[in-house]
GROMACS .gro file of C-alpha atoms in nm:
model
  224
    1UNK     CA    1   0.000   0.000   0.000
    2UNK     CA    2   0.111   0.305  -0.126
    3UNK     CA    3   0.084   0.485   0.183
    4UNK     CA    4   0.242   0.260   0.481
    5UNK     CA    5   0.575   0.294   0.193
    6UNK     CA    6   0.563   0.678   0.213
    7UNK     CA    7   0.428   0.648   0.658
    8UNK     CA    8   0.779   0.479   0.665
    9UNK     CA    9   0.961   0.677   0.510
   10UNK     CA   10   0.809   0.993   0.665
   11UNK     CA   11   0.724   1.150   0.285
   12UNK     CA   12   0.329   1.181   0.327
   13UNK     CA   13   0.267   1.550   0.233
   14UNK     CA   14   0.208   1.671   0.648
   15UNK     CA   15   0.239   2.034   0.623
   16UNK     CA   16   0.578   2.000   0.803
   17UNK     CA   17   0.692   1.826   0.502
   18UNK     CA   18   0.493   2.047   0.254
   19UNK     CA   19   0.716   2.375   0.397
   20UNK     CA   20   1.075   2.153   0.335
   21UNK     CA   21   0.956   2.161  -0.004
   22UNK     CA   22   0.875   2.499  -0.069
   23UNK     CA   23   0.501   2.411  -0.111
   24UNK     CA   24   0.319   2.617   0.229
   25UNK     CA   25   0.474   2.874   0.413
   26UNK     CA   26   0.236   2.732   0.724
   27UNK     CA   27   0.365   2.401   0.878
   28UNK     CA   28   0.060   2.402   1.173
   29UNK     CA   29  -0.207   2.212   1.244
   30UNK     CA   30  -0.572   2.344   1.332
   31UNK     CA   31  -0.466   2.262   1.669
   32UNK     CA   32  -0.184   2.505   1.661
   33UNK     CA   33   0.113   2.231   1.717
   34UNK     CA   34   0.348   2.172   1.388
   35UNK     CA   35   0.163   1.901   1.186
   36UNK     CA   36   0.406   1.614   1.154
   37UNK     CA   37   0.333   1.268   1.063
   38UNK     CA   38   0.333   1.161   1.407
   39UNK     CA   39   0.161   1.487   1.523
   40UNK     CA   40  -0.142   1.369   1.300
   41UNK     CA   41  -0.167   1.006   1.332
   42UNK     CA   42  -0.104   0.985   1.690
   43UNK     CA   43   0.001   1.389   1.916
   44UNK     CA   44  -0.306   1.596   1.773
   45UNK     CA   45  -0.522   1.672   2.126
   46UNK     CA   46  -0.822   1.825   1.879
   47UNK     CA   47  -0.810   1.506   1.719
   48UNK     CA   48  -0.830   1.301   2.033
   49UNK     CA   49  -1.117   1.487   2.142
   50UNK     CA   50  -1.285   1.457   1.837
   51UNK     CA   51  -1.281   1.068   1.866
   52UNK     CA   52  -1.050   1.027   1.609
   53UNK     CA   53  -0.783   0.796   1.727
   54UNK     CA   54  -1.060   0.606   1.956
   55UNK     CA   55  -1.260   0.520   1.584
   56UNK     CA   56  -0.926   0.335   1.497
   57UNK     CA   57  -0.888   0.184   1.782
   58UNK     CA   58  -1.214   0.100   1.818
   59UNK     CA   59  -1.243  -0.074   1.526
   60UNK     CA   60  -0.971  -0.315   1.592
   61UNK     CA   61  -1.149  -0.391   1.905
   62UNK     CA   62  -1.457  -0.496   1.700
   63UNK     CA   63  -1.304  -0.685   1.478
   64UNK     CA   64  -1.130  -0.879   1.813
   65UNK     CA   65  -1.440  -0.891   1.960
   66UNK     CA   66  -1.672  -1.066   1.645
   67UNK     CA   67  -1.325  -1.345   1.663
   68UNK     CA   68  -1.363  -1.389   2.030
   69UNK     CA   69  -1.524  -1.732   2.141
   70UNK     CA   70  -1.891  -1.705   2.297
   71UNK     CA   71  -1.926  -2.059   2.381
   72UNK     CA   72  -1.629  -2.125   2.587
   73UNK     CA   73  -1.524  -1.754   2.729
   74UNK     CA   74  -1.745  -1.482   2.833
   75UNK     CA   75  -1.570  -1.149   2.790
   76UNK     CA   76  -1.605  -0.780   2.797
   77UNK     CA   77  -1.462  -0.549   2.542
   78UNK     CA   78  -1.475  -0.131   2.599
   79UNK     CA   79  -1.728  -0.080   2.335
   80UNK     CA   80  -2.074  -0.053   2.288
   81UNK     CA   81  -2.274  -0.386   2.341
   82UNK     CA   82  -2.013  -0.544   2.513
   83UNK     CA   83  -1.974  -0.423   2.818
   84UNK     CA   84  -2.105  -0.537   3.172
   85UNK     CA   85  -2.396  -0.422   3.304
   86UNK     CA   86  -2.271  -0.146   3.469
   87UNK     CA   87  -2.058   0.006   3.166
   88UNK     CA   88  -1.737  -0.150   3.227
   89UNK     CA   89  -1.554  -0.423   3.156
   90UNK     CA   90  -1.399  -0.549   3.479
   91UNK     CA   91  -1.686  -0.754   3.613
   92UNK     CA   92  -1.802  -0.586   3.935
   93UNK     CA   93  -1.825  -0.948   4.154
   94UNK     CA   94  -1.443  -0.943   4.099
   95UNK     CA   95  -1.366  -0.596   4.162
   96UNK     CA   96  -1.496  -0.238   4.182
   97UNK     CA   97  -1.328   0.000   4.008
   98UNK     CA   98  -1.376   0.314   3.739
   99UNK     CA   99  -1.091   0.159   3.494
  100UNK     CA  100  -1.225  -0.002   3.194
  101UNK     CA  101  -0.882  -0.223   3.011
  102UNK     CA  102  -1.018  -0.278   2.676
  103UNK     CA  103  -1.097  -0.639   2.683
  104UNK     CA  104  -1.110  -0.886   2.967
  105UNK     CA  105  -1.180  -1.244   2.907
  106UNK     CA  106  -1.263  -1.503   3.194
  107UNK     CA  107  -1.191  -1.824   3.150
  108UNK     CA  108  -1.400  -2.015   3.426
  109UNK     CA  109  -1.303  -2.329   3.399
  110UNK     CA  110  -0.966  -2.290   3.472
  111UNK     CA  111  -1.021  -1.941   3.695
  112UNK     CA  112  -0.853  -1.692   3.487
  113UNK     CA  113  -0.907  -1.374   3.391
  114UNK     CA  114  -0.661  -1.231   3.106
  115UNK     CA  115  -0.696  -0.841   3.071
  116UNK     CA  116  -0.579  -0.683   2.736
  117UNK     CA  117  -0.518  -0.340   2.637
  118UNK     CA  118  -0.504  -0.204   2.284
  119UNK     CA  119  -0.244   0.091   2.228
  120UNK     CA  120  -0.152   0.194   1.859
  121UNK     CA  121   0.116   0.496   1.867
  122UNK     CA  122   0.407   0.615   1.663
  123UNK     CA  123   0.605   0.328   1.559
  124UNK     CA  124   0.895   0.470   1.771
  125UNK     CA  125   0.681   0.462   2.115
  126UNK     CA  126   0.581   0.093   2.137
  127UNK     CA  127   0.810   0.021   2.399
  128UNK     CA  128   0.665   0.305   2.568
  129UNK     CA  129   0.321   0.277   2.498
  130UNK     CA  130   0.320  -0.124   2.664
  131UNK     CA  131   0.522   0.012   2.969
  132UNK     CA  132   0.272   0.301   3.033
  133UNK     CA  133  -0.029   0.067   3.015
  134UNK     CA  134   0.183  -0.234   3.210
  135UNK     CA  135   0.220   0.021   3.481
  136UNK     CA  136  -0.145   0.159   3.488
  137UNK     CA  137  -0.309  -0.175   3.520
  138UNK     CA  138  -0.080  -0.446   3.661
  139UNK     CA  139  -0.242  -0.402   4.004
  140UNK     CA  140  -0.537  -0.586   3.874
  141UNK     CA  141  -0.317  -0.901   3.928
  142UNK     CA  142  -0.321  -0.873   4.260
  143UNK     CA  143  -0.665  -0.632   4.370
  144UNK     CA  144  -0.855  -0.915   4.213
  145UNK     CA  145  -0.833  -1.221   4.445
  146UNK     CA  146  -1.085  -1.487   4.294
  147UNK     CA  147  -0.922  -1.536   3.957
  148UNK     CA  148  -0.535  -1.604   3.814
  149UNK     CA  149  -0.501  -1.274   3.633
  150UNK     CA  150  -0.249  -1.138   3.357
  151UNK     CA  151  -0.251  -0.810   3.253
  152UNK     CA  152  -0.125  -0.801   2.892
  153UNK     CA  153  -0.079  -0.422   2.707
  154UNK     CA  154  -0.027  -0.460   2.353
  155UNK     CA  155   0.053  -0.212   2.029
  156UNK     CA  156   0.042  -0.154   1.666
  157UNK     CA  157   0.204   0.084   1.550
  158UNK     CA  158  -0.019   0.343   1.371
  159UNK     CA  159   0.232   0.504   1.084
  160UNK     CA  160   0.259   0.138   0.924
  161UNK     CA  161   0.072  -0.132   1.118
  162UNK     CA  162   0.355  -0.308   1.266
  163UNK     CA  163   0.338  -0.587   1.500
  164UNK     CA  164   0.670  -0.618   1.671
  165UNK     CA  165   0.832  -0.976   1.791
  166UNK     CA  166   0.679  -0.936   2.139
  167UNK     CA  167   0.370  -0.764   2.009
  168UNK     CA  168   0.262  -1.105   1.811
  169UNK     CA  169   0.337  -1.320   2.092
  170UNK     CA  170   0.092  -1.119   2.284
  171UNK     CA  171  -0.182  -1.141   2.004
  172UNK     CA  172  -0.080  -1.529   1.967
  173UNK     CA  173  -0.219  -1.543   2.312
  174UNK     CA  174  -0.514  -1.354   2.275
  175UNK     CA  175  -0.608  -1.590   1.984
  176UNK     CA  176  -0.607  -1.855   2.193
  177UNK     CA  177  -0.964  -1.725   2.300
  178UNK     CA  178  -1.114  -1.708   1.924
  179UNK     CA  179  -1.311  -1.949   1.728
  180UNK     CA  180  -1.153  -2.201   1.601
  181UNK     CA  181  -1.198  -2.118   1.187
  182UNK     CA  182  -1.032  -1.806   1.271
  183UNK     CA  183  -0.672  -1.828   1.214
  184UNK     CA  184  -0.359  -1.703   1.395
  185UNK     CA  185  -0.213  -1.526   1.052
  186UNK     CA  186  -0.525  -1.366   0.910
  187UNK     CA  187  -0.641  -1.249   1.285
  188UNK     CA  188  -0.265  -1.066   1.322
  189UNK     CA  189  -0.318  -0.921   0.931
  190UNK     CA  190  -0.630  -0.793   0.987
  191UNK     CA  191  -0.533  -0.586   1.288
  192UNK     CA  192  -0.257  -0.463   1.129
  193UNK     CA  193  -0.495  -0.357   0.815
  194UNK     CA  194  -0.726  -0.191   1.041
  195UNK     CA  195  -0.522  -0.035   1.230
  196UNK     CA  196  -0.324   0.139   0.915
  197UNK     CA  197  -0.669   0.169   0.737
  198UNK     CA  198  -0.784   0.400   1.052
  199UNK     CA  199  -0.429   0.609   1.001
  200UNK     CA  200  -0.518   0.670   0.659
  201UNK     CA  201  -0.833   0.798   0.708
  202UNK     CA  202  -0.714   1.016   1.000
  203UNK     CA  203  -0.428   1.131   0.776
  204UNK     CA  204  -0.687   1.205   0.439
  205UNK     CA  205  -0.865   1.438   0.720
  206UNK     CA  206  -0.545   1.633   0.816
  207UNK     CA  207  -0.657   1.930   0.720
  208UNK     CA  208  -1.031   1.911   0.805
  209UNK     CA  209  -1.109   2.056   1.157
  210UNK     CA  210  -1.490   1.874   1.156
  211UNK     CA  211  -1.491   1.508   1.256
  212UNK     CA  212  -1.847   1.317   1.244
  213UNK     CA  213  -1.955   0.966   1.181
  214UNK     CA  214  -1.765   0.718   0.965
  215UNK     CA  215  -1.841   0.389   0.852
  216UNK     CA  216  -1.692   0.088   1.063
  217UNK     CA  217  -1.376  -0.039   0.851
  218UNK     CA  218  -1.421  -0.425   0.777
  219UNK     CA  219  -1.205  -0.689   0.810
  220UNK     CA  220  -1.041  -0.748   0.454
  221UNK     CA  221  -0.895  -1.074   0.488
  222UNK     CA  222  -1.115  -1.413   0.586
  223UNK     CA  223  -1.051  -1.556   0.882
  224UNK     CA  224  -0.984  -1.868   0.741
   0.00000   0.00000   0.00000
């Protein structure tokens, strides 16, 4: 895809770029900050108001969340429909608490409870990124007393869709939890897609200040 080459390379037209080659005389964004590459995929605080990061990430989460097996695992993601009952997605007869990790899957017949959390920043932050989210939510595995709980932050990067080494071990053991016709390649692919399909339409709407609805991006390879 034409534009992960050029999100790798950094030669997207951002207005940063634009002024390096003599095409603006204005580098900012409507937010004020210089608009860089990472600045609009990932820095922009308008956009994150807006909802614009959270409708890529969000998609990812339903795409995890249609893979995710019903009959053997009940789980909670952080969007709509798939919550608890009270809006959250720690169940509240394990613990009470205001944090909502993005998906939570309890596996009752062995007592578990694995907690994931969805980051997708600059390429360059990863490392960051899973610390950060480590460090907010590790205390789960040890506030929550009635289940064996691991708290696993994981990213993809949002410039090119990258998956690093540790970052597909952690989404190998995720899909452990989906149906079985879903496979381990074409789950990791389609996040990946999503995730850069999200960045492009973020970075098409650089230059727009309005943000509304937008159509859920689908899944484009089968699961099988």
């Amino acid at each position: 895809m034409k534009f992960v080459l050029n999100a790798s390379i950094d030669t997207l037209p951002s207005k940063v770029n634009l002024r390096q080659w003599g095409k603006v005389t204005n580098d900012k964004c409507f937010c004020g900050q210089r608009q860089t590459l990472n600045h609009i995929l990932s820095c922009c605080k308008k956009a994150l108001e807006q909802g614009r990061y959270t409708y890529r990430h969000d998609n990812i989460l339903a795409y995890i969340s249609k893979c995710l097996d019903t009959d053997k695992f009940r789980f909670y993601v952080d969007i709509e429909n798939h919550q608890t009952s009270s809006g959250g997605t720690i169940p509240t007869s394990a613990l009470v608490t205001t944090l909502k990790p993005d998906i939570v899957i309890v596996y009752e017949k062995k007592n578990t409870m694995d907690i994931f959390e969805l980051t997708v920043p600059g390429e360059t932050r990863i490392e960051i990124a899973h610390k950060l989210k480590q460090d907010k939510y590790q205390h789960f595995s040890t506030d929550i007393k009635y289940h064996s709980v691991t708290v696993i932050p994981f990213e993809v990067g949002s410039h090119t869709g990258h998956i690093s080494r540790e970052n597909k071990s952690y989404l190998q053991r995720l899909h452990k939890y989906c149906k079985k016709e879903v496979k381990l390649k074409s789950f990791k692919n389609n996040i990946s897609t999503i995730a850069v399909l999200g960045s492009y339409l973020i970075f098409n709407n650089r230059n727009t200040e309005a943000w509304g609805e937008n159509e859920t991006i689908l899944a484009p390879f089968t699961n099988n």
